[in-house]
Short mmCIF file of C-alpha atoms and ligand atoms in Angstrom, two decimals:
data_model
loop_
_atom_site.label_atom_id
_atom_site.label_comp_id
_atom_site.label_asym_id
_atom_site.label_seq_id
_atom_site.Cartn_x
_atom_site.Cartn_y
_atom_site.Cartn_z
CA UNK A 1 88.55 191.37 223.99
CA UNK A 2 89.56 188.48 226.23
CA UNK A 3 88.49 188.65 229.87
CA UNK A 4 90.55 185.68 230.98
CA UNK A 5 93.76 186.70 229.15
CA UNK A 6 94.25 190.49 229.38
CA UNK A 7 97.55 190.33 227.46
CA UNK A 8 95.87 189.26 224.22
CA UNK A 9 93.10 190.59 222.00
CA UNK A 10 92.51 187.25 220.32
CA UNK A 11 90.30 184.86 222.25
CA UNK A 12 91.56 181.37 221.42
CA UNK A 13 89.92 177.95 221.60
CA UNK A 14 91.03 176.86 225.11
CA UNK A 15 91.60 173.24 224.02
CA UNK A 16 93.59 171.16 221.59
CA UNK A 17 92.09 168.49 219.36
CA UNK A 18 92.52 164.82 220.23
CA UNK A 19 89.91 163.18 218.03
CA UNK A 20 89.16 164.87 214.72
CA UNK A 21 86.31 164.38 212.29
CA UNK A 22 86.92 165.29 208.64
CA UNK A 23 84.67 168.00 207.18
CA UNK A 24 82.57 167.03 204.15
CA UNK A 25 83.38 169.20 201.10
CA UNK A 26 80.61 168.83 198.52
CA UNK A 27 81.30 170.90 195.39
CA UNK A 28 79.11 173.79 194.33
CA UNK A 29 77.48 171.58 191.69
CA UNK A 30 76.83 168.87 194.29
CA UNK A 31 75.33 171.37 196.73
CA UNK A 32 73.01 172.66 194.03
CA UNK A 33 71.89 169.10 193.30
CA UNK A 34 71.43 168.39 197.04
CA UNK A 35 69.24 171.50 197.40
CA UNK A 36 67.03 170.48 194.50
CA UNK A 37 66.69 166.91 195.84
CA UNK A 38 65.84 168.24 199.33
CA UNK A 39 63.19 170.59 197.91
CA UNK A 40 65.13 173.61 199.24
CA UNK A 41 64.47 172.45 202.81
CA UNK A 42 67.69 172.23 204.85
CA UNK A 43 66.07 169.84 207.36
CA UNK A 44 65.92 167.35 204.48
CA UNK A 45 69.63 167.65 203.65
CA UNK A 46 71.88 164.84 204.90
CA UNK A 47 74.55 165.90 207.41
CA UNK A 48 77.22 164.36 205.22
CA UNK A 49 76.42 166.93 202.54
CA UNK A 50 76.99 169.84 204.97
CA UNK A 51 80.40 171.42 205.56
CA UNK A 52 79.48 173.66 208.52
CA UNK A 53 76.41 172.61 210.49
CA UNK A 54 74.87 175.51 212.42
CA UNK A 55 71.35 174.09 212.55
CA UNK A 56 71.47 173.91 216.35
CA UNK A 57 73.78 173.98 219.37
CA UNK A 58 71.67 171.25 220.98
CA UNK A 59 73.38 167.91 221.51
CA UNK A 60 76.11 168.84 219.02
CA UNK A 61 78.86 169.50 221.58
CA UNK A 62 82.30 167.94 221.19
CA UNK A 63 82.95 166.02 224.40
CA UNK A 64 86.25 166.22 226.24
CA UNK A 65 88.80 163.49 226.94
CA UNK A 66 87.70 163.68 230.60
CA UNK A 67 84.08 163.01 229.61
CA UNK A 68 84.99 160.03 227.42
CA UNK A 69 87.22 158.69 230.21
CA UNK A 70 84.39 159.00 232.76
CA UNK A 71 82.09 157.11 230.39
CA UNK A 72 84.49 154.17 230.37
CA UNK A 73 84.35 153.78 234.16
CA UNK A 74 80.55 154.15 234.36
CA UNK A 75 78.63 151.73 236.56
CA UNK A 76 75.70 150.40 234.51
CA UNK A 77 73.86 148.85 237.49
CA UNK A 78 70.09 149.12 237.17
CA UNK A 79 69.63 150.50 240.70
CA UNK A 80 71.88 152.55 242.94
CA UNK A 81 74.65 153.04 240.36
CA UNK A 82 77.87 154.76 241.45
CA UNK A 83 77.54 156.95 238.34
CA UNK A 84 74.21 158.28 239.60
CA UNK A 85 75.80 159.17 242.92
CA UNK A 86 78.53 161.09 241.13
CA UNK A 87 76.04 162.87 238.86
CA UNK A 88 73.75 163.71 241.78
CA UNK A 89 76.67 165.11 243.78
CA UNK A 90 77.69 167.45 240.94
CA UNK A 91 74.12 168.67 240.31
CA UNK A 92 73.66 169.28 244.04
CA UNK A 93 76.94 171.13 244.23
CA UNK A 94 76.30 173.34 241.18
CA UNK A 95 72.61 174.08 241.84
CA UNK A 96 72.29 173.66 245.60
CA UNK A 97 69.08 171.68 245.00
CA UNK A 98 69.02 168.50 247.15
CA UNK A 99 66.71 166.41 244.95
CA UNK A 100 67.88 165.33 241.50
CA UNK A 101 65.74 163.52 238.92
CA UNK A 102 67.55 162.43 235.72
CA UNK A 103 65.66 162.49 232.40
CA UNK A 104 66.66 161.62 228.85
CA UNK A 105 66.50 165.26 227.74
CA UNK A 106 65.01 168.64 228.60
CA UNK A 107 61.49 168.11 227.26
CA UNK A 108 61.11 164.95 229.35
CA UNK A 109 61.93 167.02 232.44
CA UNK A 110 59.28 169.54 231.33
CA UNK A 111 56.64 166.89 230.79
CA UNK A 112 57.27 165.23 234.19
CA UNK A 113 57.22 168.45 236.18
CA UNK A 114 54.23 169.93 234.35
CA UNK A 115 52.20 166.72 234.58
CA UNK A 116 52.64 166.75 238.35
CA UNK A 117 51.85 170.46 238.84
CA UNK A 118 49.76 171.89 235.99
CA UNK A 119 45.98 171.65 235.41
CA UNK A 120 43.79 172.75 232.50
CA UNK A 121 43.09 176.50 232.72
CA UNK A 122 46.36 177.24 234.52
CA UNK A 123 48.69 180.04 233.45
CA UNK A 124 52.50 179.82 233.44
CA UNK A 125 54.45 183.06 232.92
CA UNK A 126 58.05 183.25 231.71
CA UNK A 127 60.31 185.67 229.81
CA UNK A 128 59.91 183.48 226.71
CA UNK A 129 58.90 179.84 226.77
CA UNK A 130 61.02 177.59 224.57
CA UNK A 131 58.83 175.82 221.98
CA UNK A 132 58.85 172.39 223.71
CA UNK A 133 58.10 174.09 227.04
CA UNK A 134 55.15 175.91 225.55
CA UNK A 135 53.91 172.78 223.76
CA UNK A 136 54.10 170.68 226.94
CA UNK A 137 52.09 173.31 228.85
CA UNK A 138 49.51 173.75 226.10
CA UNK A 139 49.12 170.01 225.78
CA UNK A 140 47.92 170.04 229.42
CA UNK A 141 45.40 172.79 228.68
CA UNK A 142 47.45 175.56 230.29
CA UNK A 143 48.45 178.95 228.85
CA UNK A 144 52.15 179.75 228.41
CA UNK A 145 52.61 183.53 228.78
CA UNK A 146 55.65 185.36 227.37
CA UNK A 147 56.51 188.50 229.36
CA UNK A 148 59.94 189.46 228.00
CA UNK A 149 60.84 193.17 228.23
CA UNK A 150 60.03 195.35 225.20
CA UNK A 151 63.77 195.68 224.35
CA UNK A 152 63.86 191.90 223.99
CA UNK A 153 61.49 192.16 221.04
CA UNK A 154 63.39 194.99 219.34
CA UNK A 155 66.22 193.69 217.10
CA UNK A 156 67.96 197.08 217.21
CA UNK A 157 67.97 197.50 220.99
CA UNK A 158 71.44 197.20 222.55
CA UNK A 159 70.12 196.40 226.03
CA UNK A 160 72.75 194.18 227.76
CA UNK A 161 70.11 191.83 229.20
CA UNK A 162 67.49 191.49 226.49
CA UNK A 163 66.23 188.24 228.03
CA UNK A 164 64.79 189.95 231.12
CA UNK A 165 61.19 189.45 232.18
CA UNK A 166 59.02 192.57 232.47
CA UNK A 167 58.56 192.78 236.25
CA UNK A 168 55.60 195.16 236.01
CA UNK A 169 53.74 192.81 233.69
CA UNK A 170 54.73 189.83 235.84
CA UNK A 171 53.27 191.47 238.95
CA UNK A 172 50.06 192.29 237.05
CA UNK A 173 49.89 188.74 235.70
CA UNK A 174 50.26 187.23 239.19
CA UNK A 175 47.39 189.40 240.43
CA UNK A 176 45.14 188.80 237.46
CA UNK A 177 45.56 185.01 237.49
CA UNK A 178 45.84 184.54 241.27
CA UNK A 179 45.22 180.90 242.20
CA UNK A 180 45.76 179.70 238.63
CA UNK A 181 49.57 179.92 238.45
CA UNK A 182 51.03 176.59 239.64
CA UNK A 183 54.59 177.70 238.81
CA UNK A 184 56.41 180.67 237.31
CA UNK A 185 59.42 180.36 235.05
CA UNK A 186 62.39 182.20 233.56
CA UNK A 187 64.55 180.82 230.74
CA UNK A 188 68.30 181.49 231.03
CA UNK A 189 69.65 182.45 228.65
CA UNK A 190 66.50 183.31 226.75
CA UNK A 191 66.68 180.99 223.74
CA UNK A 192 64.34 183.27 221.75
CA UNK A 193 66.65 185.88 220.29
CA UNK A 194 69.68 183.62 220.23
CA UNK A 195 70.45 183.31 223.92
CA UNK A 196 69.88 186.77 225.37
CA UNK A 197 70.88 186.84 229.05
CA UNK A 198 68.88 187.76 232.14
CA UNK A 199 70.51 189.91 234.84
CA UNK A 200 70.83 188.82 238.44
CA UNK A 201 68.85 191.93 239.44
CA UNK A 202 65.96 190.87 237.22
CA UNK A 203 66.07 187.28 238.51
CA UNK A 204 65.98 188.62 242.08
CA UNK A 205 63.01 190.82 241.21
CA UNK A 206 61.09 187.95 239.61
CA UNK A 207 61.88 185.63 242.53
CA UNK A 208 60.55 188.23 244.95
CA UNK A 209 57.30 188.58 243.01
CA UNK A 210 56.81 184.82 242.74
CA UNK A 211 57.58 184.38 246.47
CA UNK A 212 55.17 187.11 247.53
CA UNK A 213 52.40 185.42 245.51
CA UNK A 214 53.28 181.96 246.83
CA UNK A 215 54.21 180.72 243.33
CA UNK A 216 57.07 178.20 242.97
CA UNK A 217 59.86 179.61 240.78
CA UNK A 218 61.30 177.20 238.20
CA UNK A 219 64.33 178.10 236.08
CA UNK A 220 64.71 176.70 232.58
CA UNK A 221 68.46 176.40 233.06
CA UNK A 222 69.62 175.03 229.67
CA UNK A 223 72.26 177.75 229.27
CA UNK A 224 72.80 178.68 232.91
CA UNK A 225 76.61 178.84 232.54
CA UNK A 226 76.49 181.19 229.53
CA UNK A 227 74.00 183.35 231.46
CA UNK A 228 76.29 183.43 234.51
CA UNK A 229 79.15 184.56 232.27
CA UNK A 230 77.11 187.44 230.82
CA UNK A 231 76.22 188.52 234.39
CA UNK A 232 79.91 188.50 235.28
CA UNK A 233 81.01 190.62 232.33
CA UNK A 234 77.96 192.90 231.91
CA UNK A 235 76.31 193.46 235.29
CA UNK A 236 77.82 196.17 237.50
CA UNK A 237 79.52 194.75 240.59
CA UNK A 238 79.68 191.14 239.35
CA UNK A 239 83.05 191.19 237.56
CA UNK A 240 85.10 189.68 240.38
CA UNK A 241 82.83 186.69 240.95
CA UNK A 242 83.18 183.24 239.41
CA UNK A 243 80.47 182.02 237.00
CA UNK A 244 79.96 179.17 239.45
CA UNK A 245 79.17 181.52 242.34
CA UNK A 246 76.84 183.56 240.13
CA UNK A 247 75.07 180.42 238.88
CA UNK A 248 74.67 179.24 242.46
CA UNK A 249 73.11 182.54 243.49
CA UNK A 250 70.66 182.23 240.58
CA UNK A 251 69.63 178.72 241.61
CA UNK A 252 69.34 179.86 245.25
CA UNK A 253 66.56 182.22 244.14
CA UNK A 254 64.47 179.36 242.73
CA UNK A 255 62.56 176.30 243.87
CA UNK A 256 63.64 174.09 240.99
CA UNK A 257 65.31 173.97 237.60
CA UNK A 258 64.67 172.11 234.38
CA UNK A 259 67.76 171.24 232.40
CA UNK A 260 68.60 169.99 228.94
CA UNK A 261 72.12 168.60 229.21
CA UNK A 262 72.38 169.00 225.43
CA UNK A 263 73.20 172.68 225.95
CA UNK A 264 75.38 173.70 228.92
CA UNK A 265 75.57 170.09 230.13
CA UNK A 266 78.07 169.67 227.26
CA UNK A 267 76.67 166.27 226.27
CA UNK A 268 74.89 164.77 223.28
CA UNK A 269 71.92 163.53 225.31
CA UNK A 270 70.61 163.96 228.86
CA UNK A 271 68.73 166.25 231.20
CA UNK A 272 67.32 166.56 234.70
CA UNK A 273 64.98 168.21 237.17
CA UNK A 274 66.57 169.48 240.38
CA UNK A 275 64.52 170.92 243.23
CA UNK A 276 64.31 171.78 246.89
CA UNK A 277 60.59 170.84 246.94
CA UNK A 278 60.68 167.38 248.53
CA UNK A 279 56.87 167.26 248.33
CA UNK A 280 57.04 167.07 244.51
CA UNK A 281 59.26 163.99 244.51
CA UNK A 282 56.86 161.07 245.01
CA UNK A 283 54.72 162.11 242.01
CA UNK A 284 57.77 162.95 239.89
CA UNK A 285 59.42 159.63 240.65
CA UNK A 286 56.28 157.58 239.91
CA UNK A 287 55.90 159.26 236.53
CA UNK A 288 59.62 158.85 235.92
CA UNK A 289 59.43 155.10 236.55
CA UNK A 290 56.33 154.85 234.37
CA UNK A 291 57.81 156.55 231.31
CA UNK A 292 61.57 157.20 231.63
CA UNK A 293 63.17 154.65 233.94
CA UNK A 294 64.27 153.93 237.49
CA UNK A 295 65.13 157.08 239.54
CA UNK A 296 68.87 156.39 239.41
CA UNK A 297 69.09 156.47 235.60
CA UNK A 298 65.91 158.12 234.26
CA UNK A 299 66.09 157.05 230.62
CA UNK A 300 69.86 157.42 230.31
CA UNK A 301 72.78 155.01 230.38
CA UNK A 302 75.03 155.48 233.41
CA UNK A 303 77.77 156.56 230.99
CA UNK A 304 75.55 159.48 229.95
CA UNK A 305 75.23 160.50 233.62
CA UNK A 306 79.03 160.39 233.93
CA UNK A 307 79.51 162.58 230.84
CA UNK A 308 76.95 165.06 232.15
CA UNK A 309 78.59 165.19 235.59
CA UNK A 310 81.91 166.15 233.99
CA UNK A 311 80.26 168.45 231.41
CA UNK A 312 78.46 170.57 234.00
CA UNK A 313 81.82 171.38 235.60
CA UNK A 314 83.50 172.09 232.26
CA UNK A 315 80.70 174.46 231.24
CA UNK A 316 81.57 176.70 234.21
CA UNK A 317 85.25 177.02 233.29
CA UNK A 318 86.07 180.71 232.77
CA UNK A 319 88.36 180.25 229.79
CA UNK A 320 85.74 178.10 228.13
CA UNK A 321 82.97 180.66 228.71
CA UNK A 322 85.16 183.54 227.54
CA UNK A 323 85.81 181.63 224.29
CA UNK A 324 82.22 180.41 224.00
CA UNK A 325 80.71 183.89 224.13
CA UNK A 326 83.46 185.22 221.84
CA UNK A 327 82.27 182.91 219.03
CA UNK A 328 78.92 184.58 218.45
CA UNK A 329 80.40 188.04 219.05
CA UNK A 330 83.15 187.33 216.48
CA UNK A 331 80.64 186.16 213.91
CA UNK A 332 78.24 189.05 214.59
CA UNK A 333 81.07 191.60 214.27
CA UNK A 334 82.45 189.91 211.15
CA UNK A 335 79.06 189.82 209.47
CA UNK A 336 78.29 193.43 210.40
CA UNK A 337 81.65 194.55 208.99
CA UNK A 338 80.75 192.86 205.68
CA UNK A 339 77.39 194.55 205.46
CA UNK A 340 75.25 191.66 206.69
CA UNK A 341 72.64 192.95 209.18
CA UNK A 342 72.48 190.86 212.39
CA UNK A 343 70.47 191.16 215.59
CA UNK A 344 72.39 193.05 218.26
CA UNK A 345 73.88 192.41 220.70
CA UNK A 346 74.63 188.77 219.79
CA UNK A 347 73.45 186.24 222.37
CA UNK A 348 75.33 183.30 223.82
CA UNK A 349 74.82 180.51 221.33
CA UNK A 350 73.66 182.00 218.04
CA UNK A 351 73.69 184.86 215.58
CA UNK A 352 70.53 185.94 213.74
CA UNK A 353 70.74 187.47 210.28
CA UNK A 354 67.93 189.89 209.42
CA UNK A 355 66.98 188.51 206.00
CA UNK A 356 64.36 191.16 205.30
CA UNK A 357 66.92 193.95 205.70
CA UNK A 358 69.56 192.00 203.77
CA UNK A 359 67.30 191.08 200.84
CA UNK A 360 64.96 194.09 200.50
CA UNK A 361 64.10 193.05 196.93
CA UNK A 362 62.16 190.04 198.30
CA UNK A 363 58.78 190.54 199.92
CA UNK A 364 57.44 188.33 202.72
CA UNK A 365 55.59 186.02 200.30
CA UNK A 366 58.94 185.25 198.65
CA UNK A 367 60.24 183.78 201.94
CA UNK A 368 63.44 185.84 202.26
CA UNK A 369 64.84 183.97 205.28
CA UNK A 370 64.32 180.56 203.69
CA UNK A 371 65.85 181.87 200.46
CA UNK A 372 68.89 183.22 202.33
CA UNK A 373 69.34 180.00 204.34
CA UNK A 374 69.36 178.04 201.07
CA UNK A 375 71.80 180.49 199.49
CA UNK A 376 74.19 180.09 202.47
CA UNK A 377 74.13 176.35 201.89
CA UNK A 378 74.54 176.70 198.12
CA UNK A 379 77.40 179.19 198.33
CA UNK A 380 79.19 178.16 201.55
CA UNK A 381 78.07 174.66 202.55
CA UNK A 382 76.64 176.23 205.74
CA UNK A 383 73.44 174.80 207.23
CA UNK A 384 71.41 177.35 209.19
CA UNK A 385 67.81 177.53 210.31
CA UNK A 386 65.01 179.75 209.02
CA UNK A 387 63.08 181.47 211.80
CA UNK A 388 60.41 183.36 209.94
CA UNK A 389 57.31 182.86 207.87
CA UNK A 390 58.09 179.22 207.07
CA UNK A 391 58.60 178.23 210.71
CA UNK A 392 55.65 180.20 212.07
CA UNK A 393 53.28 179.15 209.30
CA UNK A 394 52.20 182.74 208.59
CA UNK A 395 53.79 186.07 207.70
CA UNK A 396 56.22 186.55 210.60
CA UNK A 397 57.16 189.80 212.35
CA UNK A 398 60.81 189.16 211.46
CA UNK A 399 62.49 187.08 208.78
CA UNK A 400 65.56 185.65 210.48
CA UNK A 401 68.27 183.13 209.63
CA UNK A 402 69.83 181.61 212.72
CA UNK A 403 73.39 180.35 212.88
CA UNK A 404 73.61 178.35 216.13
CA UNK A 405 77.11 177.32 217.14
CA UNK A 406 77.92 173.85 218.43
CA UNK A 407 80.20 173.91 221.49
CA UNK A 408 83.95 173.29 220.96
CA UNK A 409 83.41 172.02 217.41
CA UNK A 410 84.54 174.68 214.90
CA UNK A 411 87.69 176.82 215.04
CA UNK A 412 88.38 180.46 214.28
CA UNK A 413 89.82 179.47 210.88
CA UNK A 414 86.44 177.93 210.05
CA UNK A 415 84.69 181.14 211.01
CA UNK A 416 87.16 183.25 209.00
CA UNK A 417 86.61 181.02 205.99
CA UNK A 418 82.85 181.41 206.30
CA UNK A 419 83.09 185.19 206.71
CA UNK A 420 85.26 185.35 203.57
CA UNK A 421 82.60 183.36 201.74
CA UNK A 422 79.94 185.83 202.89
CA UNK A 423 81.69 188.52 200.83
CA UNK A 424 80.67 186.68 197.68
CA UNK A 425 77.12 186.26 199.00
CA UNK A 426 76.95 190.00 199.69
CA UNK A 427 78.28 190.81 196.21
CA UNK A 428 75.56 188.83 194.45
CA UNK A 429 72.74 189.24 196.97
CA UNK A 430 70.46 191.13 194.56
CA UNK A 431 70.40 188.02 192.38
CA UNK A 432 69.12 185.78 195.22
CA UNK A 433 65.69 184.60 194.19
CA UNK A 434 62.73 183.99 196.46
CA UNK A 435 61.08 180.63 197.05
CA UNK A 436 57.57 179.31 197.02
CA UNK A 437 56.12 176.34 198.87
CA UNK A 438 55.08 173.45 196.65
CA UNK A 439 54.21 170.90 199.35
CA UNK A 440 53.46 171.33 203.07
CA UNK A 441 52.12 169.27 205.98
CA UNK A 442 49.35 170.67 208.22
CA UNK A 443 51.61 171.14 211.31
CA UNK A 444 55.23 172.19 211.90
CA UNK A 445 55.68 172.66 208.20
CA UNK A 446 59.28 173.84 208.38
CA UNK A 447 60.53 170.29 209.02
CA UNK A 448 59.14 168.67 205.89
CA UNK A 449 57.78 171.30 203.46
CA UNK A 450 59.25 171.42 199.95
CA UNK A 451 60.04 174.57 198.01
CA UNK A 452 60.96 175.77 194.54
CA UNK A 453 62.84 178.89 193.40
CA UNK A 454 60.71 181.66 191.89
CA UNK A 455 61.23 183.17 188.51
C1 LIG B 501 66.60 172.77 224.17
C2 LIG B 501 65.77 173.46 225.12
C3 LIG B 501 64.74 172.80 225.82
C4 LIG B 501 64.36 171.36 225.56
O1 LIG B 501 65.43 170.47 225.74
P1 LIG B 501 65.61 169.16 224.84
O2 LIG B 501 66.82 168.51 225.45
O3 LIG B 501 65.82 169.59 223.43
O4 LIG B 501 64.40 168.32 225.00
C5 LIG B 501 64.03 173.53 226.75
N1 LIG B 501 64.29 174.83 226.97
C6 LIG B 501 65.25 175.51 226.31
C7 LIG B 501 65.50 176.95 226.60
C8 LIG B 501 66.02 174.85 225.36
O5 LIG B 501 66.97 175.52 224.71
#
């Protein structure tokens, strides 16, 4: 159902195409050869052998004519660039935070902020930490605590805000680790689980707890616009507000945000820290100059700042957000209707297929999610991402295949074509064979391990 166009059921792409990129169409025989050459690891497949690339929504956005136009008029001055002023003004306006520190992407923002605030032995709670966030904290000797609500860990729960933090556990955590929590976080939307939103009520509750304990509240804001949209359409009393007003209220609850522009910044590279804590700035800026660049470009070209300034505004457009959230809903509904079990409700940027439920003839040692991801490539030319035993390096609680959707890239006809192809996958699913690992590195094995079909 469209929220922005009540006269139509179909939610359309709210744009027309100006620059097109042809899709690669490898044949079935070619895809089978590609899989064998890549050792059944989709990270080792070349993009030009992929028809539909759903590996990630990060940095894969199609930019608008307005973004490309802004890039052409960028001011590439080393210091005091006009493009920085424009970027800073937009970030201030959207977030309300007066201080803006550009970085080349989200993890650089994490590293800078954590290096200035976090000591060994510290504890940092969140709903779920994204993997780079966790790694940057652990690298400093701190503990990253995940306190998502129980419904957020249950694939069958239909809770409308599965990304919420458990306020009871948060309160207990703040008491237990008093004096050792240099900042508290919440990720919106919660990337874990495919972009499950957090309600305004829950954000208010967390902010109140953090404030009462004197803990600065930092929002991981990568998908702040998608989260604001879910608040608008799902939270009682929020339906008449603009996503921009909702986003602003969320930022008003916090002391700072960390942002990867590669998500709701609608750009291919870029990020920032924004904060109202002026006291953090001298240390942040020194580290920035040491490792990223001068404070008015922070590791980016001025043209990237221009694209991000325009992208942040475009991400808050209601027609865009209505369409954006319709994509994963459409795919989740289409897959469910064809007998493919997916995690419900779908989040903002991805759909997760439950490979264990779909392929009950494979046990965990036969790597069902990896096997299904490879089958989707073999049969449909779709690249997805295994989130299961291969990624976690041990038998995982769930065997999931994630389809993450790039912004403004694929059309409804593409999704219909893929759903049609799934019918064939469903018909022959009992013949899908498991995989075994034949080669693996000691860390982060999912990126480079090689596999071989069983039997
Ligand atoms: C992508 C992401 C990051 C890290 O951003 P990069 O730009 O990839 O470095 C941090 N947090 C969340 C929730 C993300 O999705």
